Amino acid sequence: MGRFGTDGRGLFHGEGTHDGKAVPMRFVWSGITGSAARREQAFSVDDARTWLTNRVMELSRR
């Protein structure tokens, strides 16, 4: 669930698992151009008070 804002940044939330427990997850899309984008994935073990980024993807077109 989420959306892109007027600034072109997308913020989406979902659910994943960490150490066998359900945890909230956050996905942020940014820096989107015709040839590139960045996606960050993070999870929280304290009910979304803090986020631990565990994956960053820098995408580009060939």
mmCIF file with all atom_site columns, C-alpha atoms in Angstrom:
data_model
loop_
_atom_site.group_PDB
_atom_site.id
_atom_site.type_symbol
_atom_site.label_atom_id
_atom_site.label_alt_id
_atom_site.label_comp_id
_atom_site.label_asym_id
_atom_site.label_entity_id
_atom_site.label_seq_id
_atom_site.pdbx_PDB_ins_code
_atom_site.Cartn_x
_atom_site.Cartn_y
_atom_site.Cartn_z
_atom_site.occupancy
_atom_site.B_iso_or_equiv
_atom_site.pdbx_formal_charge
_atom_site.auth_seq_id
_atom_site.auth_comp_id
_atom_site.auth_asym_id
_atom_site.auth_atom_id
_atom_site.pdbx_PDB_model_num
ATOM 1  C CA . MET A 1 1  ? 0.000  0.000   0.000   1.00 0.00 ? 1  MET A CA 1
ATOM 2  C CA . GLY A 1 2  ? 1.330  3.436   -0.822  1.00 0.00 ? 2  GLY A CA 1
ATOM 3  C CA . ARG A 1 3  ? 1.700  6.000   -3.564  1.00 0.00 ? 3  ARG A CA 1
ATOM 4  C CA . PHE A 1 4  ? 3.944  8.373   -5.435  1.00 0.00 ? 4  PHE A CA 1
ATOM 5  C CA . GLY A 1 5  ? 3.923  11.969  -4.252  1.00 0.00 ? 5  GLY A CA 1
ATOM 6  C CA . THR A 1 6  ? 4.008  15.082  -6.399  1.00 0.00 ? 6  THR A CA 1
ATOM 7  C CA . ASP A 1 7  ? 7.799  15.145  -5.928  1.00 0.00 ? 7  ASP A CA 1
ATOM 8  C CA . GLY A 1 8  ? 8.130  11.817  -7.802  1.00 0.00 ? 8  GLY A CA 1
ATOM 9  C CA . ARG A 1 9  ? 9.117  9.914   -4.649  1.00 0.00 ? 9  ARG A CA 1
ATOM 10 C CA . GLY A 1 10 ? 7.160  6.727   -3.953  1.00 0.00 ? 10 GLY A CA 1
ATOM 11 C CA . LEU A 1 11 ? 6.545  5.413   -0.440  1.00 0.00 ? 11 LEU A CA 1
ATOM 12 C CA . PHE A 1 12 ? 4.987  1.962   -0.052  1.00 0.00 ? 12 PHE A CA 1
ATOM 13 C CA . HIS A 1 13 ? 4.402  -0.279  2.968   1.00 0.00 ? 13 HIS A CA 1
ATOM 14 C CA . GLY A 1 14 ? 3.903  -4.002  3.322   1.00 0.00 ? 14 GLY A CA 1
ATOM 15 C CA . GLU A 1 15 ? 4.650  -6.879  5.648   1.00 0.00 ? 15 GLU A CA 1
ATOM 16 C CA . GLY A 1 16 ? 7.575  -9.280  5.751   1.00 0.00 ? 16 GLY A CA 1
ATOM 17 C CA . THR A 1 17 ? 9.267  -11.584 8.239   1.00 0.00 ? 17 THR A CA 1
ATOM 18 C CA . HIS A 1 18 ? 12.364 -11.214 10.382  1.00 0.00 ? 18 HIS A CA 1
ATOM 19 C CA . ASP A 1 19 ? 13.561 -14.030 12.643  1.00 0.00 ? 19 ASP A CA 1
ATOM 20 C CA . GLY A 1 20 ? 10.271 -15.818 11.987  1.00 0.00 ? 20 GLY A CA 1
ATOM 21 C CA . LYS A 1 21 ? 8.093  -12.880 13.102  1.00 0.00 ? 21 LYS A CA 1
ATOM 22 C CA . ALA A 1 22 ? 5.888  -10.616 10.996  1.00 0.00 ? 22 ALA A CA 1
ATOM 23 C CA . VAL A 1 23 ? 7.374  -7.123  10.681  1.00 0.00 ? 23 VAL A CA 1
ATOM 24 C CA . PRO A 1 24 ? 6.361  -3.963  8.797   1.00 0.00 ? 24 PRO A CA 1
ATOM 25 C CA . MET A 1 25 ? 8.340  -3.236  5.634   1.00 0.00 ? 25 MET A CA 1
ATOM 26 C CA . ARG A 1 26 ? 8.879  0.004   3.745   1.00 0.00 ? 26 ARG A CA 1
ATOM 27 C CA . PHE A 1 27 ? 9.858  0.538   0.119   1.00 0.00 ? 27 PHE A CA 1
ATOM 28 C CA . VAL A 1 28 ? 11.018 3.927   -1.150  1.00 0.00 ? 28 VAL A CA 1
ATOM 29 C CA . TRP A 1 29 ? 11.395 4.729   -4.851  1.00 0.00 ? 29 TRP A CA 1
ATOM 30 C CA . SER A 1 30 ? 13.367 7.892   -5.663  1.00 0.00 ? 30 SER A CA 1
ATOM 31 C CA . GLY A 1 31 ? 15.632 9.516   -8.225  1.00 0.00 ? 31 GLY A CA 1
ATOM 32 C CA . ILE A 1 32 ? 13.374 8.341   -11.017 1.00 0.00 ? 32 ILE A CA 1
ATOM 33 C CA . THR A 1 33 ? 14.385 9.541   -14.467 1.00 0.00 ? 33 THR A CA 1
ATOM 34 C CA . GLY A 1 34 ? 14.003 8.162   -17.966 1.00 0.00 ? 34 GLY A CA 1
ATOM 35 C CA . SER A 1 35 ? 17.149 6.129   -17.465 1.00 0.00 ? 35 SER A CA 1
ATOM 36 C CA . ALA A 1 36 ? 17.521 5.467   -13.733 1.00 0.00 ? 36 ALA A CA 1
ATOM 37 C CA . ALA A 1 37 ? 15.772 4.875   -10.407 1.00 0.00 ? 37 ALA A CA 1
ATOM 38 C CA . ARG A 1 38 ? 16.630 3.979   -6.816  1.00 0.00 ? 38 ARG A CA 1
ATOM 39 C CA . ARG A 1 39 ? 14.688 1.566   -4.592  1.00 0.00 ? 39 ARG A CA 1
ATOM 40 C CA . GLU A 1 40 ? 15.323 1.132   -0.870  1.00 0.00 ? 40 GLU A CA 1
ATOM 41 C CA . GLN A 1 41 ? 13.840 -1.662  1.230   1.00 0.00 ? 41 GLN A CA 1
ATOM 42 C CA . ALA A 1 42 ? 13.707 -1.459  5.026   1.00 0.00 ? 42 ALA A CA 1
ATOM 43 C CA . PHE A 1 43 ? 12.043 -3.286  7.899   1.00 0.00 ? 43 PHE A CA 1
ATOM 44 C CA . SER A 1 44 ? 11.169 -2.339  11.459  1.00 0.00 ? 44 SER A CA 1
ATOM 45 C CA . VAL A 1 45 ? 11.344 -4.431  14.632  1.00 0.00 ? 45 VAL A CA 1
ATOM 46 C CA . ASP A 1 46 ? 9.799  -1.677  16.816  1.00 0.00 ? 46 ASP A CA 1
ATOM 47 C CA . ASP A 1 47 ? 6.396  -1.075  15.172  1.00 0.00 ? 47 ASP A CA 1
ATOM 48 C CA . ALA A 1 48 ? 7.729  1.391   12.561  1.00 0.00 ? 48 ALA A CA 1
ATOM 49 C CA . ARG A 1 49 ? 9.398  3.790   14.997  1.00 0.00 ? 49 ARG A CA 1
ATOM 50 C CA . THR A 1 50 ? 12.761 3.127   13.334  1.00 0.00 ? 50 THR A CA 1
ATOM 51 C CA . TRP A 1 51 ? 13.704 1.492   10.033  1.00 0.00 ? 51 TRP A CA 1
ATOM 52 C CA . LEU A 1 52 ? 16.619 -0.806  9.180   1.00 0.00 ? 52 LEU A CA 1
ATOM 53 C CA . THR A 1 53 ? 17.528 -0.596  5.493   1.00 0.00 ? 53 THR A CA 1
ATOM 54 C CA . ASN A 1 54 ? 18.503 -4.031  4.255   1.00 0.00 ? 54 ASN A CA 1
ATOM 55 C CA . ARG A 1 55 ? 18.525 -3.559  0.485   1.00 0.00 ? 55 ARG A CA 1
ATOM 56 C CA . VAL A 1 56 ? 19.279 -0.714  -1.926  1.00 0.00 ? 56 VAL A CA 1
ATOM 57 C CA . MET A 1 57 ? 18.975 -1.085  -5.684  1.00 0.00 ? 57 MET A CA 1
ATOM 58 C CA . GLU A 1 58 ? 20.386 1.438   -8.135  1.00 0.00 ? 58 GLU A CA 1
ATOM 59 C CA . LEU A 1 59 ? 18.633 0.726   -11.427 1.00 0.00 ? 59 LEU A CA 1
ATOM 60 C CA . SER A 1 60 ? 19.705 1.990   -14.842 1.00 0.00 ? 60 SER A CA 1
ATOM 61 C CA . ARG A 1 61 ? 18.868 1.348   -18.476 1.00 0.00 ? 61 ARG A CA 1
ATOM 62 C CA . ARG A 1 62 ? 21.508 -0.034  -20.787 1.00 0.00 ? 62 ARG A CA 1
#
